[in-house]
Amino acid sequence: MPRKQFAPRAATRALHGRTFGAFDAPVVEPVVQSVTYRFANSSEVVRYAEGDESVYLYSRYSNPTTHKLEEVLAALSNVESAQVFSSGMAAITTTVLSLAPQGSEIVSGPSLYGGTYRFFRDILPHHGVNVSYFNRRRLESLGRLITKRTRIVYFETPTNPTLSLVPIAKLVDQVRAAEKRLRTRIVIIIDNTFATILNQDPFALGVDVVVESATKYLGGHHDVLAGVVTGPAHLLSGIRAYAKLLGGTPDPFASFLLHRSLKTLHLRIRCQNESAIELARYLEGLPKVKRVLYPGLPSHPDHAIAREQMRGFGGMITIEVPGGLKGAIRVADSLHIAVNATSLGGVDTLVSIPVITSHVNMSKKELDRHGVGPGMLRISVGVEDVEDLKEDFDQALKKL
Ligand SMILES: *Cc1c(COP(=O)(O)O)cnc(C)c1O
């Protein structure tokens, strides 16, 4: 794959340029660990009361460290606005609640992060919001699920753990056609956690709002829990108003860590992309591996879609080993470098077994629908030397 410039120049300026006001000296963005702010005099309070958003009042509303991070995130995605949250789930739930009033409907992709799926299934009905699910393989039928009440079309790609893809441009076309037919306005939301804006730009393909668990690739070190929403200012202002009241705003120190992490995002993503494709090819050649699922491999069912809409194929690989769950456990417990732990996207390589983690307690039928088998192992490739990773998986697979 040709090497492309990952981040727009505006992001570089926002990340490395001069910092705000009184703190122009430090090279590293200071963490303003303050909940409240001293007013120079009461005319500042008056300005705030009159709607001047640049006045800092209380950190649930806005904080300089978080604000600076939001500027960087908006620049990175080349959009007007970003809002940072205390977790990916806070970002997702706040965004959906702000855009889906009582009596409205959501049309969703079939494979979702477990927390999002449970929010849709267990909580939204209590608020009078109904969710239906489209078939990824029959996207032309998506239009039929959309009604005059539909406010949101929500989806993920690549999905967990089979790394199946939804063709983004085709989905957007279907939604826009339905909008015209019904004379409604629908907000298309993607959870871009697995790809990040560096590997996949949903805005360029017509998506309205991007939600993301910053706990994963954006944070990238398994040490900060956060979420992000990016998009146009007219949509973000409503989401921001909900965030103020629902309260899922981040602690300034989390924002500081995330800002620090973004300086190496392009390096980490490039390294993880390169290592993942190399490891995927290597694993595909091993006799003890039944199947390797990686969008960058020609053997992946959605490889053609991946080539069309992804700039890089990401750092997630799923393999299937013989012997079902016992086999997967045997491999996971024999690894020395890769760590058996949940989560993904960080500098340490992690493995997890979907049937006992993300897809636990699902019926055989549900597992089949999601394409999940008991012998599957999901690998989140870190930044270790790829030769060490190959050796580690090789020795662990030999224990089978
Ligand atoms: C982890 C994850 C989330 C939830 O994010 P948290 O930061 O854990 O709240 C949402 N979507 C996807 C795809 C995820 O992987």
Tab-separated table of C-alpha atoms and ligand atoms in Angstrom:
chain	number	residue	atom	x	y	z
A	1	MET	CA	0.000	0.000	0.000
A	2	PRO	CA	1.444	3.439	-0.847
A	3	ARG	CA	2.416	5.503	2.163
A	4	LYS	CA	-0.006	8.371	2.509
A	5	GLN	CA	0.081	11.460	4.618
A	6	PHE	CA	-2.054	10.409	7.544
A	7	ALA	CA	-2.915	13.598	9.395
A	8	PRO	CA	-3.972	16.869	7.793
A	9	ARG	CA	-1.577	19.770	8.380
A	10	ALA	CA	-4.117	21.587	10.560
A	11	ALA	CA	-3.878	18.691	13.049
A	12	THR	CA	-0.108	19.063	13.234
A	13	ARG	CA	-0.473	22.759	14.021
A	14	ALA	CA	-3.150	22.122	16.625
A	15	LEU	CA	-1.047	19.389	18.270
A	16	HIS	CA	2.347	21.023	18.262
A	17	GLY	CA	1.554	24.727	17.952
A	18	ARG	CA	1.488	27.344	20.691
A	19	THR	CA	-0.691	26.581	23.682
A	20	PHE	CA	-3.377	28.800	25.118
A	21	GLY	CA	-3.134	32.198	26.779
A	22	ALA	CA	-1.111	32.432	29.948
A	23	PHE	CA	0.595	29.060	29.420
A	24	ASP	CA	2.555	29.884	26.271
A	25	ALA	CA	5.882	28.668	27.685
A	26	PRO	CA	5.546	24.887	28.179
A	27	VAL	CA	6.125	22.634	25.155
A	28	VAL	CA	3.774	20.049	26.621
A	29	GLU	CA	0.148	21.037	27.039
A	30	PRO	CA	-0.428	21.737	30.749
A	31	VAL	CA	-3.123	19.826	32.586
A	32	VAL	CA	-5.544	22.306	34.123
A	33	GLN	CA	-6.717	20.138	36.992
A	34	SER	CA	-9.270	22.664	38.187
A	35	VAL	CA	-13.001	22.283	38.479
A	36	THR	CA	-13.769	25.965	38.754
A	37	TYR	CA	-12.322	29.229	37.419
A	38	ARG	CA	-11.477	32.583	38.936
A	39	PHE	CA	-13.329	35.416	37.220
A	40	ALA	CA	-11.205	38.488	36.585
A	41	ASN	CA	-14.276	40.501	37.558
A	42	SER	CA	-18.023	40.143	37.416
A	43	SER	CA	-18.254	41.466	33.867
A	44	GLU	CA	-16.835	38.070	32.829
A	45	VAL	CA	-19.729	36.357	34.576
A	46	VAL	CA	-22.086	38.670	32.748
A	47	ARG	CA	-20.416	37.732	29.451
A	48	TYR	CA	-20.909	34.052	30.296
A	49	ALA	CA	-24.547	34.670	31.220
A	50	GLU	CA	-24.991	36.372	27.858
A	51	GLY	CA	-23.819	33.221	26.093
A	52	ASP	CA	-20.067	33.778	25.534
A	53	GLU	CA	-18.803	30.170	25.461
A	54	SER	CA	-15.147	31.183	25.678
A	55	VAL	CA	-15.529	31.983	29.385
A	56	TYR	CA	-14.564	29.024	31.598
A	57	LEU	CA	-17.020	28.515	34.441
A	58	TYR	CA	-17.078	24.884	35.578
A	59	SER	CA	-15.235	21.831	34.234
A	60	ARG	CA	-18.331	19.727	33.525
A	61	TYR	CA	-19.130	22.417	30.921
A	62	SER	CA	-15.645	23.057	29.588
A	63	ASN	CA	-12.011	22.819	30.631
A	64	PRO	CA	-8.940	24.287	28.870
A	65	THR	CA	-7.091	20.933	28.628
A	66	THR	CA	-10.157	19.169	27.236
A	67	HIS	CA	-10.933	22.108	24.959
A	68	LYS	CA	-7.439	22.019	23.464
A	69	LEU	CA	-7.804	18.264	22.887
A	70	GLU	CA	-11.135	18.834	21.142
A	71	GLU	CA	-9.505	21.308	18.750
A	72	VAL	CA	-6.900	18.683	17.859
A	73	LEU	CA	-9.503	15.952	17.345
A	74	ALA	CA	-11.639	18.169	15.092
A	75	ALA	CA	-8.553	19.131	13.058
A	76	LEU	CA	-7.469	15.493	12.769
A	77	SER	CA	-10.839	14.618	11.198
A	78	ASN	CA	-11.048	17.856	9.237
A	79	VAL	CA	-14.461	18.688	10.748
A	80	GLU	CA	-15.804	21.678	12.657
A	81	SER	CA	-16.289	20.239	16.094
A	82	ALA	CA	-15.409	17.519	18.598
A	83	GLN	CA	-16.653	16.632	22.071
A	84	VAL	CA	-14.645	14.445	24.443
A	85	PHE	CA	-16.357	12.135	26.953
A	86	SER	CA	-15.344	10.075	29.981
A	87	SER	CA	-15.738	6.816	28.001
A	88	GLY	CA	-16.762	5.494	24.611
A	89	MET	CA	-20.124	4.466	26.067
A	90	ALA	CA	-20.716	7.991	27.421
A	91	ALA	CA	-20.013	9.344	23.918
A	92	ILE	CA	-22.354	6.830	22.266
A	93	THR	CA	-25.263	7.030	24.722
A	94	THR	CA	-25.192	10.835	24.962
A	95	THR	CA	-25.066	11.222	21.175
A	96	VAL	CA	-27.914	8.788	20.557
A	97	LEU	CA	-30.123	10.226	23.317
A	98	SER	CA	-29.630	13.762	22.015
A	99	LEU	CA	-30.599	12.817	18.451
A	100	ALA	CA	-33.416	10.293	19.035
A	101	PRO	CA	-36.482	11.827	20.734
A	102	GLN	CA	-39.300	9.752	22.208
A	103	GLY	CA	-41.292	8.003	19.493
A	104	SER	CA	-38.425	7.985	17.008
A	105	GLU	CA	-36.686	5.010	15.420
A	106	ILE	CA	-33.111	3.923	14.831
A	107	VAL	CA	-31.953	1.628	12.048
A	108	SER	CA	-28.766	-0.128	13.120
A	109	GLY	CA	-26.046	-2.326	11.691
A	110	PRO	CA	-26.313	-6.001	12.674
A	111	SER	CA	-23.025	-6.333	14.604
A	112	LEU	CA	-22.389	-3.880	17.391
A	113	TYR	CA	-20.088	-3.454	20.362
A	114	GLY	CA	-21.767	-5.369	23.232
A	115	GLY	CA	-22.383	-2.281	25.359
A	116	THR	CA	-24.031	-0.423	22.477
A	117	TYR	CA	-26.190	-3.447	21.636
A	118	ARG	CA	-27.377	-3.757	25.238
A	119	PHE	CA	-28.080	0.013	25.409
A	120	PHE	CA	-30.226	-0.314	22.279
A	121	ARG	CA	-31.946	-3.464	23.541
A	122	ASP	CA	-32.420	-2.733	27.268
A	123	ILE	CA	-32.516	1.044	27.728
A	124	LEU	CA	-33.763	2.815	24.586
A	125	PRO	CA	-37.207	1.108	24.690
A	126	HIS	CA	-37.776	2.764	28.107
A	127	HIS	CA	-37.367	6.120	26.346
A	128	GLY	CA	-39.806	5.181	23.587
A	129	VAL	CA	-37.114	4.653	20.962
A	130	ASN	CA	-37.283	1.557	18.784
A	131	VAL	CA	-34.293	-0.058	17.034
A	132	SER	CA	-34.368	-2.330	13.974
A	133	TYR	CA	-31.366	-4.047	12.380
A	134	PHE	CA	-30.383	-4.155	8.712
A	135	ASN	CA	-28.773	-7.057	6.897
A	136	ARG	CA	-25.201	-6.251	5.898
A	137	ARG	CA	-25.368	-8.576	2.916
A	138	ARG	CA	-28.637	-7.087	1.633
A	139	LEU	CA	-27.987	-3.407	1.976
A	140	GLU	CA	-30.536	-2.538	-0.722
A	141	SER	CA	-33.238	-3.553	1.797
A	142	LEU	CA	-31.998	-0.903	4.275
A	143	GLY	CA	-34.293	1.688	2.681
A	144	ARG	CA	-37.356	-0.383	3.575
A	145	LEU	CA	-36.518	-0.235	7.303
A	146	ILE	CA	-36.415	3.557	7.227
A	147	THR	CA	-39.694	5.283	8.076
A	148	LYS	CA	-40.790	8.861	8.645
A	149	ARG	CA	-39.896	8.330	12.309
A	150	THR	CA	-36.290	7.274	11.656
A	151	ARG	CA	-33.821	9.794	13.070
A	152	ILE	CA	-30.563	7.798	13.152
A	153	VAL	CA	-28.838	5.162	11.046
A	154	TYR	CA	-26.081	3.693	13.221
A	155	PHE	CA	-23.355	1.193	12.309
A	156	GLU	CA	-19.823	-0.109	12.875
A	157	THR	CA	-17.217	-1.227	10.368
A	158	PRO	CA	-15.013	-3.253	10.722
A	159	THR	CA	-17.120	-5.265	13.160
A	160	ASN	CA	-16.019	-7.331	16.126
A	161	PRO	CA	-14.634	-10.049	15.986
A	162	THR	CA	-14.970	-11.237	12.363
A	163	LEU	CA	-13.777	-7.878	10.972
A	164	SER	CA	-16.650	-7.920	8.479
A	165	LEU	CA	-17.247	-4.666	6.657
A	166	VAL	CA	-20.234	-2.491	5.816
A	167	PRO	CA	-19.804	-0.648	2.494
A	168	ILE	CA	-20.042	2.933	3.739
A	169	ALA	CA	-20.741	4.793	0.464
A	170	LYS	CA	-23.484	2.315	-0.459
A	171	LEU	CA	-25.119	2.706	2.965
A	172	VAL	CA	-25.024	6.500	2.683
A	173	ASP	CA	-26.647	6.334	-0.793
A	174	GLN	CA	-29.474	4.169	0.549
A	175	VAL	CA	-30.139	6.529	3.454
A	176	ARG	CA	-30.048	9.702	1.350
A	177	ALA	CA	-32.468	8.150	-1.171
A	178	ALA	CA	-34.885	7.232	1.643
A	179	GLU	CA	-34.568	10.748	3.082
A	180	LYS	CA	-35.600	12.243	-0.249
A	181	ARG	CA	-38.495	9.847	-0.635
A	182	LEU	CA	-39.831	10.490	2.886
A	183	ARG	CA	-38.783	14.160	3.132
A	184	THR	CA	-37.027	13.582	6.449
A	185	ARG	CA	-33.570	14.253	7.819
A	186	ILE	CA	-31.552	11.318	9.156
A	187	VAL	CA	-28.230	11.494	10.996
A	188	ILE	CA	-25.810	8.750	9.937
A	189	ILE	CA	-23.537	7.750	12.822
A	190	ILE	CA	-20.561	5.399	12.602
A	191	ASP	CA	-18.562	3.901	15.464
A	192	ASN	CA	-15.073	4.218	13.963
A	193	THR	CA	-13.183	2.715	16.932
A	194	PHE	CA	-11.581	-0.218	15.086
A	195	ALA	CA	-10.264	1.843	12.158
A	196	THR	CA	-9.764	5.386	13.523
A	197	ILE	CA	-9.838	8.380	11.211
A	198	LEU	CA	-6.332	7.505	10.000
A	199	ASN	CA	-7.369	4.182	8.477
A	200	GLN	CA	-10.883	5.132	7.401
A	201	ASP	CA	-12.420	8.563	6.803
A	202	PRO	CA	-16.220	8.215	7.100
A	203	PHE	CA	-16.779	11.968	6.584
A	204	ALA	CA	-15.283	11.770	3.093
A	205	LEU	CA	-17.922	9.113	2.340
A	206	GLY	CA	-20.891	11.156	3.572
A	207	VAL	CA	-21.298	10.008	7.195
A	208	ASP	CA	-22.552	12.801	9.510
A	209	VAL	CA	-21.191	11.940	12.949
A	210	VAL	CA	-18.316	9.729	14.145
A	211	VAL	CA	-18.353	8.230	17.644
A	212	GLU	CA	-15.318	6.454	18.978
A	213	SER	CA	-13.958	4.780	22.076
A	214	ALA	CA	-10.760	6.775	22.633
A	215	THR	CA	-9.852	4.100	25.185
A	216	LYS	CA	-8.647	2.018	22.261
A	217	TYR	CA	-6.383	3.336	19.440
A	218	LEU	CA	-6.593	7.062	20.196
A	219	GLY	CA	-5.404	6.559	23.787
A	220	GLY	CA	-3.368	3.593	22.685
A	221	HIS	CA	-1.592	2.724	25.961
A	222	HIS	CA	-4.306	0.921	27.982
A	223	ASP	CA	-4.159	3.713	30.567
A	224	VAL	CA	-6.984	6.134	29.775
A	225	LEU	CA	-10.725	5.661	29.452
A	226	ALA	CA	-12.347	8.192	27.114
A	227	GLY	CA	-14.714	8.701	24.200
A	228	VAL	CA	-14.980	11.153	21.330
A	229	VAL	CA	-17.705	12.473	19.032
A	230	THR	CA	-16.763	14.461	15.917
A	231	GLY	CA	-18.868	16.157	13.263
A	232	PRO	CA	-20.357	19.433	12.032
A	233	ALA	CA	-20.969	22.212	14.566
A	234	HIS	CA	-24.760	22.244	14.077
A	235	LEU	CA	-25.013	18.595	15.218
A	236	LEU	CA	-22.331	18.803	17.896
A	237	SER	CA	-23.992	21.741	19.662
A	238	GLY	CA	-27.025	19.607	20.572
A	239	ILE	CA	-24.794	16.732	21.701
A	240	ARG	CA	-22.734	19.160	23.808
A	241	ALA	CA	-25.875	20.464	25.511
A	242	TYR	CA	-26.809	16.883	26.484
A	243	ALA	CA	-23.254	16.157	27.631
A	244	LYS	CA	-23.398	19.079	30.061
A	245	LEU	CA	-26.478	17.624	31.741
A	246	LEU	CA	-25.825	13.886	31.471
A	247	GLY	CA	-22.361	14.646	32.821
A	248	GLY	CA	-20.184	12.167	30.950
A	249	THR	CA	-17.432	14.752	30.502
A	250	PRO	CA	-13.810	13.674	31.009
A	251	ASP	CA	-11.459	14.382	33.861
A	252	PRO	CA	-8.774	16.889	32.731
A	253	PHE	CA	-6.021	14.351	33.408
A	254	ALA	CA	-7.648	11.895	30.987
A	255	SER	CA	-7.716	14.678	28.396
A	256	PHE	CA	-4.037	15.367	29.080
A	257	LEU	CA	-3.135	11.704	28.539
A	258	LEU	CA	-5.182	11.541	25.369
A	259	HIS	CA	-3.590	14.706	23.994
A	260	ARG	CA	-0.162	13.207	24.694
A	261	SER	CA	-1.192	9.979	22.937
A	262	LEU	CA	-2.359	11.752	19.775
A	263	LYS	CA	1.199	12.927	19.099
A	264	THR	CA	2.190	9.323	18.339
A	265	LEU	CA	-1.108	8.149	16.817
A	266	HIS	CA	0.167	8.121	13.220
A	267	LEU	CA	3.337	6.259	14.270
A	268	ARG	CA	1.438	3.649	16.252
A	269	ILE	CA	-1.218	3.118	13.577
A	270	ARG	CA	1.380	2.785	10.815
A	271	CYS	CA	3.350	0.273	12.903
A	272	GLN	CA	0.222	-1.686	13.892
A	273	ASN	CA	-1.041	-1.783	10.281
A	274	GLU	CA	2.310	-3.068	9.032
A	275	SER	CA	2.769	-5.630	11.802
A	276	ALA	CA	-0.826	-6.865	11.518
A	277	ILE	CA	-0.647	-7.642	7.817
A	278	GLU	CA	2.698	-9.352	8.266
A	279	LEU	CA	1.457	-11.401	11.214
A	280	ALA	CA	-1.805	-12.235	9.410
A	281	ARG	CA	0.093	-13.559	6.383
A	282	TYR	CA	2.410	-15.533	8.657
A	283	LEU	CA	-0.476	-17.072	10.619
A	284	GLU	CA	-2.245	-17.997	7.392
A	285	GLY	CA	0.747	-20.144	6.504
A	286	LEU	CA	0.787	-22.099	9.789
A	287	PRO	CA	-0.732	-25.609	9.740
A	288	LYS	CA	-2.406	-25.228	13.171
A	289	VAL	CA	-4.439	-22.201	12.059
A	290	LYS	CA	-7.760	-23.087	10.428
A	291	ARG	CA	-8.657	-19.582	9.315
A	292	VAL	CA	-7.315	-16.044	9.495
A	293	LEU	CA	-9.729	-13.116	9.277
A	294	TYR	CA	-7.987	-9.859	8.345
A	295	PRO	CA	-9.498	-7.300	5.928
A	296	GLY	CA	-6.098	-6.780	4.290
A	297	LEU	CA	-5.838	-10.425	3.176
A	298	PRO	CA	-7.286	-11.352	-0.234
A	299	SER	CA	-8.863	-14.382	1.513
A	300	HIS	CA	-11.124	-12.125	3.639
A	301	PRO	CA	-14.710	-12.103	2.245
A	302	ASP	CA	-14.796	-8.283	2.386
A	303	HIS	CA	-11.302	-7.592	1.072
A	304	ALA	CA	-12.630	-5.728	-2.002
A	305	ILE	CA	-14.690	-3.386	0.207
A	306	ALA	CA	-11.665	-2.855	2.459
A	307	ARG	CA	-9.553	-1.778	-0.506
A	308	GLU	CA	-12.251	0.682	-1.517
A	309	GLN	CA	-12.903	2.426	1.777
A	310	MET	CA	-9.901	1.894	4.083
A	311	ARG	CA	-6.554	3.687	3.891
A	312	GLY	CA	-4.995	1.049	6.138
A	313	PHE	CA	-6.404	-2.317	7.194
A	314	GLY	CA	-5.925	-1.851	10.935
A	315	GLY	CA	-4.331	-3.799	13.743
A	316	MET	CA	-7.047	-6.361	14.508
A	317	ILE	CA	-6.804	-10.014	13.410
A	318	THR	CA	-9.062	-12.931	14.277
A	319	ILE	CA	-7.911	-16.526	13.920
A	320	GLU	CA	-9.663	-19.844	14.316
A	321	VAL	CA	-7.790	-22.801	15.785
A	322	PRO	CA	-8.753	-26.485	15.939
A	323	GLY	CA	-10.248	-27.971	19.113
A	324	GLY	CA	-12.918	-25.315	19.736
A	325	LEU	CA	-12.866	-23.367	23.005
A	326	LYS	CA	-10.290	-25.771	24.533
A	327	GLY	CA	-7.941	-25.095	21.629
A	328	ALA	CA	-8.384	-21.325	21.889
A	329	ILE	CA	-7.737	-21.435	25.654
A	330	ARG	CA	-4.642	-23.588	25.133
A	331	VAL	CA	-3.178	-21.033	22.714
A	332	ALA	CA	-4.129	-17.997	24.831
A	333	ASP	CA	-2.556	-19.542	27.936
A	334	SER	CA	0.659	-20.493	26.111
A	335	LEU	CA	1.541	-17.009	24.853
A	336	HIS	CA	4.495	-15.260	26.520
A	337	ILE	CA	4.454	-11.824	24.871
A	338	ALA	CA	0.831	-11.337	23.810
A	339	VAL	CA	-1.347	-10.767	26.877
A	340	ASN	CA	-4.678	-12.474	27.545
A	341	ALA	CA	-6.787	-9.409	28.326
A	342	THR	CA	-9.844	-7.586	27.086
A	343	SER	CA	-9.797	-4.246	25.191
A	344	LEU	CA	-7.733	-3.404	22.120
A	345	GLY	CA	-5.833	-0.798	20.189
A	346	GLY	CA	-2.884	-0.245	22.525
A	347	VAL	CA	0.871	-0.672	22.321
A	348	ASP	CA	0.734	-4.125	23.976
A	349	THR	CA	-0.519	-7.047	21.907
A	350	LEU	CA	-3.681	-8.461	23.509
A	351	VAL	CA	-5.643	-11.611	22.744
A	352	SER	CA	-9.185	-12.490	23.763
A	353	ILE	CA	-11.564	-15.363	23.145
A	354	PRO	CA	-14.890	-13.913	21.899
A	355	VAL	CA	-17.189	-16.733	23.119
A	356	ILE	CA	-16.131	-16.181	26.727
A	357	THR	CA	-15.689	-12.388	26.547
A	358	SER	CA	-17.470	-10.073	24.064
A	359	HIS	CA	-19.969	-12.753	22.963
A	360	VAL	CA	-20.488	-14.571	26.276
A	361	ASN	CA	-23.991	-15.929	27.031
A	362	MET	CA	-25.088	-15.851	23.415
A	363	SER	CA	-27.128	-18.729	21.995
A	364	LYS	CA	-25.736	-20.926	19.222
A	365	LYS	CA	-28.098	-19.137	16.841
A	366	GLU	CA	-26.877	-15.673	17.858
A	367	LEU	CA	-23.245	-16.795	17.589
A	368	ASP	CA	-23.906	-18.165	14.093
A	369	ARG	CA	-25.533	-14.897	13.090
A	370	HIS	CA	-22.421	-13.017	14.199
A	371	GLY	CA	-20.144	-15.609	12.571
A	372	VAL	CA	-18.480	-16.361	15.905
A	373	GLY	CA	-17.048	-19.826	16.594
A	374	PRO	CA	-15.710	-21.296	19.874
A	375	GLY	CA	-12.174	-21.737	18.483
A	376	MET	CA	-11.755	-18.054	17.676
A	377	LEU	CA	-9.023	-15.854	19.115
A	378	ARG	CA	-9.051	-12.114	18.550
A	379	ILE	CA	-5.642	-10.466	18.358
A	380	SER	CA	-5.046	-6.732	18.862
A	381	VAL	CA	-1.573	-6.200	17.455
A	382	GLY	CA	0.649	-3.864	19.468
A	383	VAL	CA	3.958	-2.211	18.624
A	384	GLU	CA	6.333	-4.992	19.685
A	385	ASP	CA	8.877	-6.296	17.160
A	386	VAL	CA	6.814	-8.332	14.705
A	387	GLU	CA	9.428	-11.122	14.657
A	388	ASP	CA	8.906	-11.582	18.410
A	389	LEU	CA	5.152	-11.768	17.870
A	390	LYS	CA	5.486	-14.374	15.097
A	391	GLU	CA	7.727	-16.499	17.304
A	392	ASP	CA	5.317	-16.161	20.231
A	393	PHE	CA	2.255	-17.293	18.242
A	394	ASP	CA	4.277	-20.037	16.577
A	395	GLN	CA	5.353	-21.573	19.908
A	396	ALA	CA	1.863	-21.207	21.426
A	397	LEU	CA	0.175	-22.848	18.407
A	398	LYS	CA	2.644	-25.720	18.581
A	399	LYS	CA	1.170	-26.585	22.023
A	400	LEU	CA	-2.067	-27.621	20.293
B	1	LIG	C1	-14.617	-0.412	23.617
B	1	LIG	C2	-15.611	-0.022	22.597
B	1	LIG	C3	-16.681	0.827	22.921
B	1	LIG	C4	-16.922	1.339	24.323
B	1	LIG	O1	-15.917	2.202	24.728
B	1	LIG	P1	-15.533	2.428	26.294
B	1	LIG	O2	-14.423	3.426	26.183
B	1	LIG	O3	-15.110	1.102	26.827
B	1	LIG	O4	-16.734	2.946	26.972
B	1	LIG	C5	-17.553	1.178	21.905
B	1	LIG	N1	-17.398	0.705	20.654
B	1	LIG	C6	-16.391	-0.113	20.309
B	1	LIG	C7	-16.290	-0.609	18.908
B	1	LIG	C8	-15.466	-0.523	21.272
B	1	LIG	O5	-14.476	-1.355	20.942
